[in-house]
Each structure stands twice: as C-alpha cells, then as structure tokens.
Amino acid sequence: MPKESDLTIDAQTIVNQILPHRLPAQESAEAFAPANIALCKYWGKRNEALKLPLTGSLSVSLGQLGTRMRISLDDRDRLSINGTPQLAESNAYKRLFAFLDLFRVSGTAFRVESHNSIPMAAGLASSASAFAATVNTLNQLYGWDLGDSQRSILSRLGSGSASRSICPGFVEWQAGERPDGMDSTAVALESVWPEFRVGILTLSAAEKPVGSSEGMQRTLETSMLFQSWPNQVAKDLPVIREAVLQKDFKSLGPAAEQNAMAMHATMIAAWPPIIYWQPESVATLRRVHGLRADGVEVFATMDAGPNVKLLFEAKTENDLRQAFPDLKVISPFAD
Ligand code: PMV
C-alpha cells in the first residue's frame, strides 16, 4: 500500500482548493493569534507535506499571549520580529516566506512585522501563533472571509500545532482521515473555565537543538516506543476532552502530565536520542511532584524544549507563586 506521504497532493494544491479566486489585496492588514499549549500532544505526522498528524491532539490557547502581525505590500520581502529586522538567511525568514509563497499573487512582496509576547523557539509554541497569525492577517489583507476550519487547515501547512491557534479557549485538532487533510482541522470545545491556569517557567530561552519536525520524524523512524504512542493518545484524548468539558481538574491534570511524559519517553528512545530536558527541567518536575505530595494540586507538561509549564486552578495560584517566584501565570479565559 502506498504511504500517504507518497501521494502527490502538495500544500499549493490545498491552498488553491481553499482559495480558488485570488482577490486584490489592501495595502496593509493586522491580526493576532494566540499561542497554545497542548494538554494531549501532537507528535508524529502521517503526511509530511500537508503536516497531517497521526493522532488527534487538544490544547488550550493562551489568551492575549501570542503573535500580533502586520503584513503590508512592499517592493521587496522584509521581516522584523519584535522590531528587529531578520536576515534573509535566518530560519525564521526562510520558513515564513516559503509559507507566504503559497499565497503570493505574481509580483507581490510583503513586509511582515511580527510581535511575539513569548520567547521564540523555546518550546513555547511561538511558531504556532506565528503561522496562525500569518493566515489571520492574510485573511484580512485579501478579504478572504474564511471560517475557522479553513484558516486552521491553511495554518497547519505552516506548522502543525498552528492549526489549533486559530481558536481561543480549549481546542481539539481532529486528526481526520482524508488524504487531502480537509477533515484535519481544529474545533473549539464548548468549555469556559475561568479558574484554569497555565504557569510558564522559562528555564532556558535558547534555541532548541532539534526542531519539532525533525524530532517527530526521527522518533517515528527510529523509536520502538513510538509504536505505543497512538495507544497512549487513544487513552488520554477522551479523558482530557471530557475533563475539559466537565471542568474536572482532578482528571485533567494526571492525564495531561502522563501524556507529556509518554511523548518525551518516545523521543528519548529515538536514535540519536532526543533529550529536550535540561537539569533545571528535571529539578522542576521533582518540585512539582513534591508539591503534589504536600497536597498542592499542580501538574506539569513539556513540549519540544526544556521549559516546564504548570497546570493548576486559581485556588492554587498563591501557593505556586510562592514556590516559583519567576512563574508567569496565564489565565486563558481572562479578557
Ligand atoms: O507544530 P510543531 O511542528 O511545532 O509541533 C509541535 C509539537 C509539540 O509542541 C511538542 C506538541 C504539540 O502538540 O504542540
């Protein structure tokens, strides 16, 4: 049986399908997309070109924390991030303009001004908010008037987890089954949970040694433990979805932490091993376990980087601020 990745559907075909008629652009437009933290992780693609996932995943968007972007028509391509011009040789520039190539009408050049309220490439999902913000801004610039699922599909072509940054609140990215990925989109979950908190501990803002795309691919190809990953998600995703809908932190916390640890276990068993953890990460996980043993309800999650994110409810916030003076507390449901 041919692998899906062998099929010839490419990102441009999907863009042309969603945007059959190209409209003239305005001079300039601006939009925002939130960062997101996965509670049930996405790790592993069934199709590289379209960034189609092997499993579903579920995240919480981080409210006002994310990427605000302005895109203007210009005589040549330019990118600035937080006010600093980026060289054409930089990874951020190359990745963004390769993505924008999918949407260019001949002869168009773009000036992109991106403002992130999160450290870049430190496993805090800045690429997710950046690609989702790009699509949201293009949607304004060209007046496409696309709905959530179409913007989610387009964002996914930039970065898988960007598909979830289209919606606020809790978001499920349904894996879908179609080879063209038209059913692989984010869906907002009907759950408003004002007491839910995410705490960010930036242990290291250094660039990660292995990017998530390469990391996923290596895990899939070389880690025997990866065979168990779809089963882990099949167990965790319904529990996490239900916990979010019921606002049941006692079910959510353990499932989310175990899901993150299981994802990292698959990477550690890859060859060469992928170990995003730093000594500070392990020390922080141990403190979280210690706090739990003392009755503080806090759980941890980690992505493709050394930083640890804490999951808790408002009633625990003071205890955690005391335990971690540098903790940045995010209320995903605050205005
Ligand atoms: O979207 P990518 O390629 O940056 O992958 C994100 C992978 C994780 O952050 C580790 C997990 C997730 O679901 O966000």
JSON list of N, CA and C in Angstrom, two decimals, residues 249-315:
[
{"chain": "A", "resi": 249, "resn": "PHE", "atom": "N", "xyz": [-10.62, 19.14, 37.10]},
{"chain": "A", "resi": 249, "resn": "PHE", "atom": "CA", "xyz": [-9.16, 19.23, 37.13]},
{"chain": "A", "resi": 249, "resn": "PHE", "atom": "C", "xyz": [-8.51, 17.95, 37.65]},
{"chain": "A", "resi": 250, "resn": "LYS", "atom": "N", "xyz": [-9.22, 17.25, 38.53]},
{"chain": "A", "resi": 250, "resn": "LYS", "atom": "CA", "xyz": [-8.65, 16.01, 39.10]},
{"chain": "A", "resi": 250, "resn": "LYS", "atom": "C", "xyz": [-8.42, 14.96, 38.02]},
{"chain": "A", "resi": 251, "resn": "SER", "atom": "N", "xyz": [-9.22, 14.97, 36.97]},
{"chain": "A", "resi": 251, "resn": "SER", "atom": "CA", "xyz": [-8.98, 14.03, 35.85]},
{"chain": "A", "resi": 251, "resn": "SER", "atom": "C", "xyz": [-8.01, 14.63, 34.85]},
{"chain": "A", "resi": 252, "resn": "LEU", "atom": "N", "xyz": [-8.12, 15.93, 34.64]},
{"chain": "A", "resi": 252, "resn": "LEU", "atom": "CA", "xyz": [-7.30, 16.56, 33.59]},
{"chain": "A", "resi": 252, "resn": "LEU", "atom": "C", "xyz": [-5.80, 16.51, 33.91]},
{"chain": "A", "resi": 253, "resn": "GLY", "atom": "N", "xyz": [-5.45, 16.94, 35.13]},
{"chain": "A", "resi": 253, "resn": "GLY", "atom": "CA", "xyz": [-4.03, 17.09, 35.48]},
{"chain": "A", "resi": 253, "resn": "GLY", "atom": "C", "xyz": [-3.21, 15.83, 35.25]},
{"chain": "A", "resi": 254, "resn": "PRO", "atom": "N", "xyz": [-3.60, 14.70, 35.88]},
{"chain": "A", "resi": 254, "resn": "PRO", "atom": "CA", "xyz": [-2.80, 13.48, 35.71]},
{"chain": "A", "resi": 254, "resn": "PRO", "atom": "C", "xyz": [-2.72, 13.03, 34.24]},
{"chain": "A", "resi": 255, "resn": "ALA", "atom": "N", "xyz": [-3.84, 13.12, 33.53]},
{"chain": "A", "resi": 255, "resn": "ALA", "atom": "CA", "xyz": [-3.82, 12.64, 32.13]},
{"chain": "A", "resi": 255, "resn": "ALA", "atom": "C", "xyz": [-2.90, 13.51, 31.29]},
{"chain": "A", "resi": 256, "resn": "ALA", "atom": "N", "xyz": [-2.94, 14.82, 31.51]},
{"chain": "A", "resi": 256, "resn": "ALA", "atom": "CA", "xyz": [-2.10, 15.73, 30.71]},
{"chain": "A", "resi": 256, "resn": "ALA", "atom": "C", "xyz": [-0.62, 15.50, 31.02]},
{"chain": "A", "resi": 257, "resn": "GLU", "atom": "N", "xyz": [-0.29, 15.34, 32.31]},
{"chain": "A", "resi": 257, "resn": "GLU", "atom": "CA", "xyz": [1.12, 15.14, 32.66]},
{"chain": "A", "resi": 257, "resn": "GLU", "atom": "C", "xyz": [1.62, 13.80, 32.11]},
{"chain": "A", "resi": 258, "resn": "GLN", "atom": "N", "xyz": [0.82, 12.76, 32.26]},
{"chain": "A", "resi": 258, "resn": "GLN", "atom": "CA", "xyz": [1.28, 11.46, 31.76]},
{"chain": "A", "resi": 258, "resn": "GLN", "atom": "C", "xyz": [1.45, 11.49, 30.24]},
{"chain": "A", "resi": 259, "resn": "ASN", "atom": "N", "xyz": [0.55, 12.17, 29.56]},
{"chain": "A", "resi": 259, "resn": "ASN", "atom": "CA", "xyz": [0.65, 12.27, 28.10]},
{"chain": "A", "resi": 259, "resn": "ASN", "atom": "C", "xyz": [1.97, 12.93, 27.68]},
{"chain": "A", "resi": 260, "resn": "ALA", "atom": "N", "xyz": [2.33, 14.01, 28.38]},
{"chain": "A", "resi": 260, "resn": "ALA", "atom": "CA", "xyz": [3.58, 14.71, 28.03]},
{"chain": "A", "resi": 260, "resn": "ALA", "atom": "C", "xyz": [4.79, 13.83, 28.32]},
{"chain": "A", "resi": 261, "resn": "MET", "atom": "N", "xyz": [4.77, 13.13, 29.47]},
{"chain": "A", "resi": 261, "resn": "MET", "atom": "CA", "xyz": [5.92, 12.28, 29.82]},
{"chain": "A", "resi": 261, "resn": "MET", "atom": "C", "xyz": [6.06, 11.14, 28.81]},
{"chain": "A", "resi": 262, "resn": "ALA", "atom": "N", "xyz": [4.92, 10.59, 28.39]},
{"chain": "A", "resi": 262, "resn": "ALA", "atom": "CA", "xyz": [4.97, 9.48, 27.42]},
{"chain": "A", "resi": 262, "resn": "ALA", "atom": "C", "xyz": [5.52, 9.96, 26.09]},
{"chain": "A", "resi": 263, "resn": "MET", "atom": "N", "xyz": [5.16, 11.19, 25.68]},
{"chain": "A", "resi": 263, "resn": "MET", "atom": "CA", "xyz": [5.71, 11.72, 24.43]},
{"chain": "A", "resi": 263, "resn": "MET", "atom": "C", "xyz": [7.23, 11.83, 24.54]},
{"chain": "A", "resi": 264, "resn": "HIS", "atom": "N", "xyz": [7.71, 12.37, 25.67]},
{"chain": "A", "resi": 264, "resn": "HIS", "atom": "CA", "xyz": [9.16, 12.51, 25.82]},
{"chain": "A", "resi": 264, "resn": "HIS", "atom": "C", "xyz": [9.85, 11.16, 25.88]},
{"chain": "A", "resi": 265, "resn": "ALA", "atom": "N", "xyz": [9.17, 10.15, 26.46]},
{"chain": "A", "resi": 265, "resn": "ALA", "atom": "CA", "xyz": [9.76, 8.80, 26.51]},
{"chain": "A", "resi": 265, "resn": "ALA", "atom": "C", "xyz": [10.00, 8.29, 25.08]},
{"chain": "A", "resi": 266, "resn": "THR", "atom": "N", "xyz": [9.05, 8.55, 24.19]},
{"chain": "A", "resi": 266, "resn": "THR", "atom": "CA", "xyz": [9.25, 8.06, 22.80]},
{"chain": "A", "resi": 266, "resn": "THR", "atom": "C", "xyz": [10.46, 8.74, 22.17]},
{"chain": "A", "resi": 267, "resn": "MET", "atom": "N", "xyz": [10.70, 10.00, 22.50]},
{"chain": "A", "resi": 267, "resn": "MET", "atom": "CA", "xyz": [11.83, 10.73, 21.90]},
{"chain": "A", "resi": 267, "resn": "MET", "atom": "C", "xyz": [13.16, 10.27, 22.46]},
{"chain": "A", "resi": 268, "resn": "ILE", "atom": "N", "xyz": [13.16, 10.00, 23.77]},
{"chain": "A", "resi": 268, "resn": "ILE", "atom": "CA", "xyz": [14.40, 9.58, 24.42]},
{"chain": "A", "resi": 268, "resn": "ILE", "atom": "C", "xyz": [14.84, 8.23, 23.85]},
{"chain": "A", "resi": 269, "resn": "ALA", "atom": "N", "xyz": [13.85, 7.43, 23.43]},
{"chain": "A", "resi": 269, "resn": "ALA", "atom": "CA", "xyz": [14.16, 6.11, 22.86]},
{"chain": "A", "resi": 269, "resn": "ALA", "atom": "C", "xyz": [14.46, 6.18, 21.36]},
{"chain": "A", "resi": 270, "resn": "ALA", "atom": "N", "xyz": [14.53, 7.37, 20.79]},
{"chain": "A", "resi": 270, "resn": "ALA", "atom": "CA", "xyz": [14.91, 7.51, 19.37]},
{"chain": "A", "resi": 270, "resn": "ALA", "atom": "C", "xyz": [16.43, 7.42, 19.25]},
{"chain": "A", "resi": 271, "resn": "TRP", "atom": "N", "xyz": [16.92, 7.31, 18.02]},
{"chain": "A", "resi": 271, "resn": "TRP", "atom": "CA", "xyz": [18.37, 7.32, 17.83]},
{"chain": "A", "resi": 271, "resn": "TRP", "atom": "C", "xyz": [18.76, 8.23, 16.69]},
{"chain": "A", "resi": 272, "resn": "PRO", "atom": "N", "xyz": [19.70, 9.19, 16.89]},
{"chain": "A", "resi": 272, "resn": "PRO", "atom": "CA", "xyz": [20.24, 9.56, 18.19]},
{"chain": "A", "resi": 272, "resn": "PRO", "atom": "C", "xyz": [19.13, 10.08, 19.11]},
{"chain": "A", "resi": 273, "resn": "PRO", "atom": "N", "xyz": [19.29, 9.88, 20.41]},
{"chain": "A", "resi": 273, "resn": "PRO", "atom": "CA", "xyz": [18.21, 10.25, 21.33]},
{"chain": "A", "resi": 273, "resn": "PRO", "atom": "C", "xyz": [17.91, 11.75, 21.30]},
{"chain": "A", "resi": 274, "resn": "ILE", "atom": "N", "xyz": [16.64, 12.07, 21.52]},
{"chain": "A", "resi": 274, "resn": "ILE", "atom": "CA", "xyz": [16.25, 13.49, 21.57]},
{"chain": "A", "resi": 274, "resn": "ILE", "atom": "C", "xyz": [15.88, 13.78, 23.02]},
{"chain": "A", "resi": 275, "resn": "ILE", "atom": "N", "xyz": [16.74, 14.53, 23.67]},
{"chain": "A", "resi": 275, "resn": "ILE", "atom": "CA", "xyz": [16.52, 14.84, 25.09]},
{"chain": "A", "resi": 275, "resn": "ILE", "atom": "C", "xyz": [16.42, 16.36, 25.21]},
{"chain": "A", "resi": 276, "resn": "TYR", "atom": "N", "xyz": [15.19, 16.85, 25.26]},
{"chain": "A", "resi": 276, "resn": "TYR", "atom": "CA", "xyz": [15.00, 18.30, 25.37]},
{"chain": "A", "resi": 276, "resn": "TYR", "atom": "C", "xyz": [15.24, 18.79, 26.79]},
{"chain": "A", "resi": 277, "resn": "TRP", "atom": "N", "xyz": [15.20, 17.86, 27.75]},
{"chain": "A", "resi": 277, "resn": "TRP", "atom": "CA", "xyz": [15.25, 18.24, 29.15]},
{"chain": "A", "resi": 277, "resn": "TRP", "atom": "C", "xyz": [16.63, 18.73, 29.53]},
{"chain": "A", "resi": 278, "resn": "GLN", "atom": "N", "xyz": [16.66, 19.76, 30.36]},
{"chain": "A", "resi": 278, "resn": "GLN", "atom": "CA", "xyz": [17.88, 20.24, 30.99]},
{"chain": "A", "resi": 278, "resn": "GLN", "atom": "C", "xyz": [17.81, 19.86, 32.47]},
{"chain": "A", "resi": 279, "resn": "PRO", "atom": "N", "xyz": [18.93, 19.95, 33.18]},
{"chain": "A", "resi": 279, "resn": "PRO", "atom": "CA", "xyz": [18.87, 19.65, 34.62]},
{"chain": "A", "resi": 279, "resn": "PRO", "atom": "C", "xyz": [17.76, 20.44, 35.33]},
{"chain": "A", "resi": 280, "resn": "GLU", "atom": "N", "xyz": [17.57, 21.71, 34.92]},
{"chain": "A", "resi": 280, "resn": "GLU", "atom": "CA", "xyz": [16.53, 22.53, 35.57]},
{"chain": "A", "resi": 280, "resn": "GLU", "atom": "C", "xyz": [15.13, 21.96, 35.31]},
{"chain": "A", "resi": 281, "resn": "SER", "atom": "N", "xyz": [14.95, 21.33, 34.15]},
{"chain": "A", "resi": 281, "resn": "SER", "atom": "CA", "xyz": [13.63, 20.76, 33.84]},
{"chain": "A", "resi": 281, "resn": "SER", "atom": "C", "xyz": [13.33, 19.63, 34.82]},
{"chain": "A", "resi": 282, "resn": "VAL", "atom": "N", "xyz": [14.32, 18.76, 35.03]},
{"chain": "A", "resi": 282, "resn": "VAL", "atom": "CA", "xyz": [14.12, 17.61, 35.91]},
{"chain": "A", "resi": 282, "resn": "VAL", "atom": "C", "xyz": [13.92, 18.11, 37.35]},
{"chain": "A", "resi": 283, "resn": "ALA", "atom": "N", "xyz": [14.71, 19.10, 37.75]},
{"chain": "A", "resi": 283, "resn": "ALA", "atom": "CA", "xyz": [14.56, 19.63, 39.11]},
{"chain": "A", "resi": 283, "resn": "ALA", "atom": "C", "xyz": [13.15, 20.19, 39.30]},
{"chain": "A", "resi": 284, "resn": "THR", "atom": "N", "xyz": [12.64, 20.87, 38.26]},
{"chain": "A", "resi": 284, "resn": "THR", "atom": "CA", "xyz": [11.30, 21.46, 38.36]},
{"chain": "A", "resi": 284, "resn": "THR", "atom": "C", "xyz": [10.23, 20.36, 38.43]},
{"chain": "A", "resi": 285, "resn": "LEU", "atom": "N", "xyz": [10.38, 19.33, 37.63]},
{"chain": "A", "resi": 285, "resn": "LEU", "atom": "CA", "xyz": [9.41, 18.22, 37.69]},
{"chain": "A", "resi": 285, "resn": "LEU", "atom": "C", "xyz": [9.40, 17.61, 39.10]},
{"chain": "A", "resi": 286, "resn": "ARG", "atom": "N", "xyz": [10.58, 17.48, 39.68]},
{"chain": "A", "resi": 286, "resn": "ARG", "atom": "CA", "xyz": [10.65, 16.91, 41.04]},
{"chain": "A", "resi": 286, "resn": "ARG", "atom": "C", "xyz": [9.97, 17.83, 42.06]},
{"chain": "A", "resi": 287, "resn": "ARG", "atom": "N", "xyz": [10.12, 19.12, 41.87]},
{"chain": "A", "resi": 287, "resn": "ARG", "atom": "CA", "xyz": [9.44, 20.06, 42.80]},
{"chain": "A", "resi": 287, "resn": "ARG", "atom": "C", "xyz": [7.93, 19.95, 42.65]},
{"chain": "A", "resi": 288, "resn": "VAL", "atom": "N", "xyz": [7.49, 19.80, 41.41]},
{"chain": "A", "resi": 288, "resn": "VAL", "atom": "CA", "xyz": [6.05, 19.64, 41.17]},
{"chain": "A", "resi": 288, "resn": "VAL", "atom": "C", "xyz": [5.55, 18.39, 41.90]},
{"chain": "A", "resi": 289, "resn": "HIS", "atom": "N", "xyz": [6.32, 17.31, 41.80]},
{"chain": "A", "resi": 289, "resn": "HIS", "atom": "CA", "xyz": [5.89, 16.08, 42.47]},
{"chain": "A", "resi": 289, "resn": "HIS", "atom": "C", "xyz": [5.89, 16.27, 43.99]},
{"chain": "A", "resi": 290, "resn": "GLY", "atom": "N", "xyz": [6.89, 17.01, 44.47]},
{"chain": "A", "resi": 290, "resn": "GLY", "atom": "CA", "xyz": [6.97, 17.29, 45.91]},
{"chain": "A", "resi": 290, "resn": "GLY", "atom": "C", "xyz": [5.77, 18.11, 46.38]},
{"chain": "A", "resi": 291, "resn": "LEU", "atom": "N", "xyz": [5.41, 19.13, 45.60]},
{"chain": "A", "resi": 291, "resn": "LEU", "atom": "CA", "xyz": [4.26, 19.97, 45.95]},
{"chain": "A", "resi": 291, "resn": "LEU", "atom": "C", "xyz": [2.98, 19.12, 45.98]},
{"chain": "A", "resi": 292, "resn": "ARG", "atom": "N", "xyz": [2.87, 18.23, 45.01]},
{"chain": "A", "resi": 292, "resn": "ARG", "atom": "CA", "xyz": [1.68, 17.36, 44.98]},
{"chain": "A", "resi": 292, "resn": "ARG", "atom": "C", "xyz": [1.61, 16.48, 46.21]},
{"chain": "A", "resi": 293, "resn": "ALA", "atom": "N", "xyz": [2.79, 15.97, 46.61]},
{"chain": "A", "resi": 293, "resn": "ALA", "atom": "CA", "xyz": [2.83, 15.12, 47.82]},
{"chain": "A", "resi": 293, "resn": "ALA", "atom": "C", "xyz": [2.39, 15.92, 49.05]},
{"chain": "A", "resi": 294, "resn": "ASP", "atom": "N", "xyz": [2.60, 17.26, 48.99]},
{"chain": "A", "resi": 294, "resn": "ASP", "atom": "CA", "xyz": [2.17, 18.12, 50.10]},
{"chain": "A", "resi": 294, "resn": "ASP", "atom": "C", "xyz": [0.74, 18.61, 49.92]},
{"chain": "A", "resi": 295, "resn": "GLY", "atom": "N", "xyz": [0.04, 18.08, 48.94]},
{"chain": "A", "resi": 295, "resn": "GLY", "atom": "CA", "xyz": [-1.37, 18.40, 48.77]},
{"chain": "A", "resi": 295, "resn": "GLY", "atom": "C", "xyz": [-1.67, 19.55, 47.82]},
{"chain": "A", "resi": 296, "resn": "VAL", "atom": "N", "xyz": [-0.67, 20.10, 47.12]},
{"chain": "A", "resi": 296, "resn": "VAL", "atom": "CA", "xyz": [-0.92, 21.19, 46.16]},
{"chain": "A", "resi": 296, "resn": "VAL", "atom": "C", "xyz": [-1.25, 20.55, 44.80]},
{"chain": "A", "resi": 297, "resn": "GLU", "atom": "N", "xyz": [-2.41, 20.89, 44.26]},
{"chain": "A", "resi": 297, "resn": "GLU", "atom": "CA", "xyz": [-2.83, 20.25, 43.00]},
{"chain": "A", "resi": 297, "resn": "GLU", "atom": "C", "xyz": [-2.20, 20.97, 41.81]},
{"chain": "A", "resi": 298, "resn": "VAL", "atom": "N", "xyz": [-1.07, 20.48, 41.39]},
{"chain": "A", "resi": 298, "resn": "VAL", "atom": "CA", "xyz": [-0.37, 21.08, 40.25]},
{"chain": "A", "resi": 298, "resn": "VAL", "atom": "C", "xyz": [0.21, 19.95, 39.41]},
{"chain": "A", "resi": 299, "resn": "PHE", "atom": "N", "xyz": [0.13, 20.13, 38.10]},
{"chain": "A", "resi": 299, "resn": "PHE", "atom": "CA", "xyz": [0.66, 19.13, 37.17]},
{"chain": "A", "resi": 299, "resn": "PHE", "atom": "C", "xyz": [1.53, 19.83, 36.15]},
{"chain": "A", "resi": 300, "resn": "ALA", "atom": "N", "xyz": [2.38, 19.04, 35.50]},
{"chain": "A", "resi": 300, "resn": "ALA", "atom": "CA", "xyz": [3.36, 19.64, 34.59]},
{"chain": "A", "resi": 300, "resn": "ALA", "atom": "C", "xyz": [3.15, 19.12, 33.16]},
{"chain": "A", "resi": 301, "resn": "THR", "atom": "N", "xyz": [3.52, 19.95, 32.21]},
{"chain": "A", "resi": 301, "resn": "THR", "atom": "CA", "xyz": [3.58, 19.49, 30.83]},
{"chain": "A", "resi": 301, "resn": "THR", "atom": "C", "xyz": [4.81, 20.12, 30.18]},
{"chain": "A", "resi": 302, "resn": "MET", "atom": "N", "xyz": [5.33, 19.46, 29.15]},
{"chain": "A", "resi": 302, "resn": "MET", "atom": "CA", "xyz": [6.53, 19.95, 28.45]},
{"chain": "A", "resi": 302, "resn": "MET", "atom": "C", "xyz": [6.38, 19.69, 26.97]},
{"chain": "A", "resi": 303, "resn": "ASP", "atom": "N", "xyz": [6.94, 20.58, 26.16]},
{"chain": "A", "resi": 303, "resn": "ASP", "atom": "CA", "xyz": [6.90, 20.40, 24.71]},
{"chain": "A", "resi": 303, "resn": "ASP", "atom": "C", "xyz": [8.31, 20.16, 24.18]},
{"chain": "A", "resi": 304, "resn": "ALA", "atom": "N", "xyz": [8.56, 20.57, 22.95]},
{"chain": "A", "resi": 304, "resn": "ALA", "atom": "CA", "xyz": [9.86, 20.28, 22.35]},
{"chain": "A", "resi": 304, "resn": "ALA", "atom": "C", "xyz": [10.90, 21.30, 22.80]},
{"chain": "A", "resi": 305, "resn": "GLY", "atom": "N", "xyz": [11.17, 21.31, 24.09]},
{"chain": "A", "resi": 305, "resn": "GLY", "atom": "CA", "xyz": [12.11, 22.26, 24.66]},
{"chain": "A", "resi": 305, "resn": "GLY", "atom": "C", "xyz": [12.25, 21.97, 26.14]},
{"chain": "A", "resi": 306, "resn": "PRO", "atom": "N", "xyz": [13.14, 22.70, 26.82]},
{"chain": "A", "resi": 306, "resn": "PRO", "atom": "CA", "xyz": [13.43, 22.39, 28.23]},
{"chain": "A", "resi": 306, "resn": "PRO", "atom": "C", "xyz": [12.44, 23.00, 29.23]},
{"chain": "A", "resi": 307, "resn": "ASN", "atom": "N", "xyz": [11.55, 23.88, 28.75]},
{"chain": "A", "resi": 307, "resn": "ASN", "atom": "CA", "xyz": [10.70, 24.60, 29.70]},
{"chain": "A", "resi": 307, "resn": "ASN", "atom": "C", "xyz": [9.57, 23.73, 30.22]},
{"chain": "A", "resi": 308, "resn": "VAL", "atom": "N", "xyz": [9.23, 23.99, 31.47]},
{"chain": "A", "resi": 308, "resn": "VAL", "atom": "CA", "xyz": [8.13, 23.25, 32.10]},
{"chain": "A", "resi": 308, "resn": "VAL", "atom": "C", "xyz": [6.96, 24.20, 32.25]},
{"chain": "A", "resi": 309, "resn": "LYS", "atom": "N", "xyz": [5.79, 23.73, 31.87]},
{"chain": "A", "resi": 309, "resn": "LYS", "atom": "CA", "xyz": [4.57, 24.53, 32.05]},
{"chain": "A", "resi": 309, "resn": "LYS", "atom": "C", "xyz": [3.74, 23.85, 33.13]},
{"chain": "A", "resi": 310, "resn": "LEU", "atom": "N", "xyz": [3.20, 24.66, 34.02]},
{"chain": "A", "resi": 310, "resn": "LEU", "atom": "CA", "xyz": [2.39, 24.12, 35.11]},
{"chain": "A", "resi": 310, "resn": "LEU", "atom": "C", "xyz": [0.91, 24.28, 34.79]},
{"chain": "A", "resi": 311, "resn": "LEU", "atom": "N", "xyz": [0.15, 23.30, 35.19]},
{"chain": "A", "resi": 311, "resn": "LEU", "atom": "CA", "xyz": [-1.31, 23.34, 35.02]},
{"chain": "A", "resi": 311, "resn": "LEU", "atom": "C", "xyz": [-1.92, 23.33, 36.42]},
{"chain": "A", "resi": 312, "resn": "PHE", "atom": "N", "xyz": [-2.81, 24.29, 36.68]},
{"chain": "A", "resi": 312, "resn": "PHE", "atom": "CA", "xyz": [-3.43, 24.36, 38.01]},
{"chain": "A", "resi": 312, "resn": "PHE", "atom": "C", "xyz": [-4.70, 25.20, 37.94]},
{"chain": "A", "resi": 313, "resn": "GLU", "atom": "N", "xyz": [-5.35, 25.36, 39.08]},
{"chain": "A", "resi": 313, "resn": "GLU", "atom": "CA", "xyz": [-6.55, 26.20, 39.14]},
{"chain": "A", "resi": 313, "resn": "GLU", "atom": "C", "xyz": [-6.27, 27.43, 40.01]},
{"chain": "A", "resi": 314, "resn": "ALA", "atom": "N", "xyz": [-7.13, 28.42, 39.90]},
{"chain": "A", "resi": 314, "resn": "ALA", "atom": "CA", "xyz": [-6.91, 29.71, 40.58]},
{"chain": "A", "resi": 314, "resn": "ALA", "atom": "C", "xyz": [-6.63, 29.55, 42.07]},
{"chain": "A", "resi": 315, "resn": "LYS", "atom": "N", "xyz": [-7.31, 28.59, 42.69]},
{"chain": "A", "resi": 315, "resn": "LYS", "atom": "CA", "xyz": [-7.17, 28.44, 44.16]},
{"chain": "A", "resi": 315, "resn": "LYS", "atom": "C", "xyz": [-5.75, 28.05, 44.57]}
]
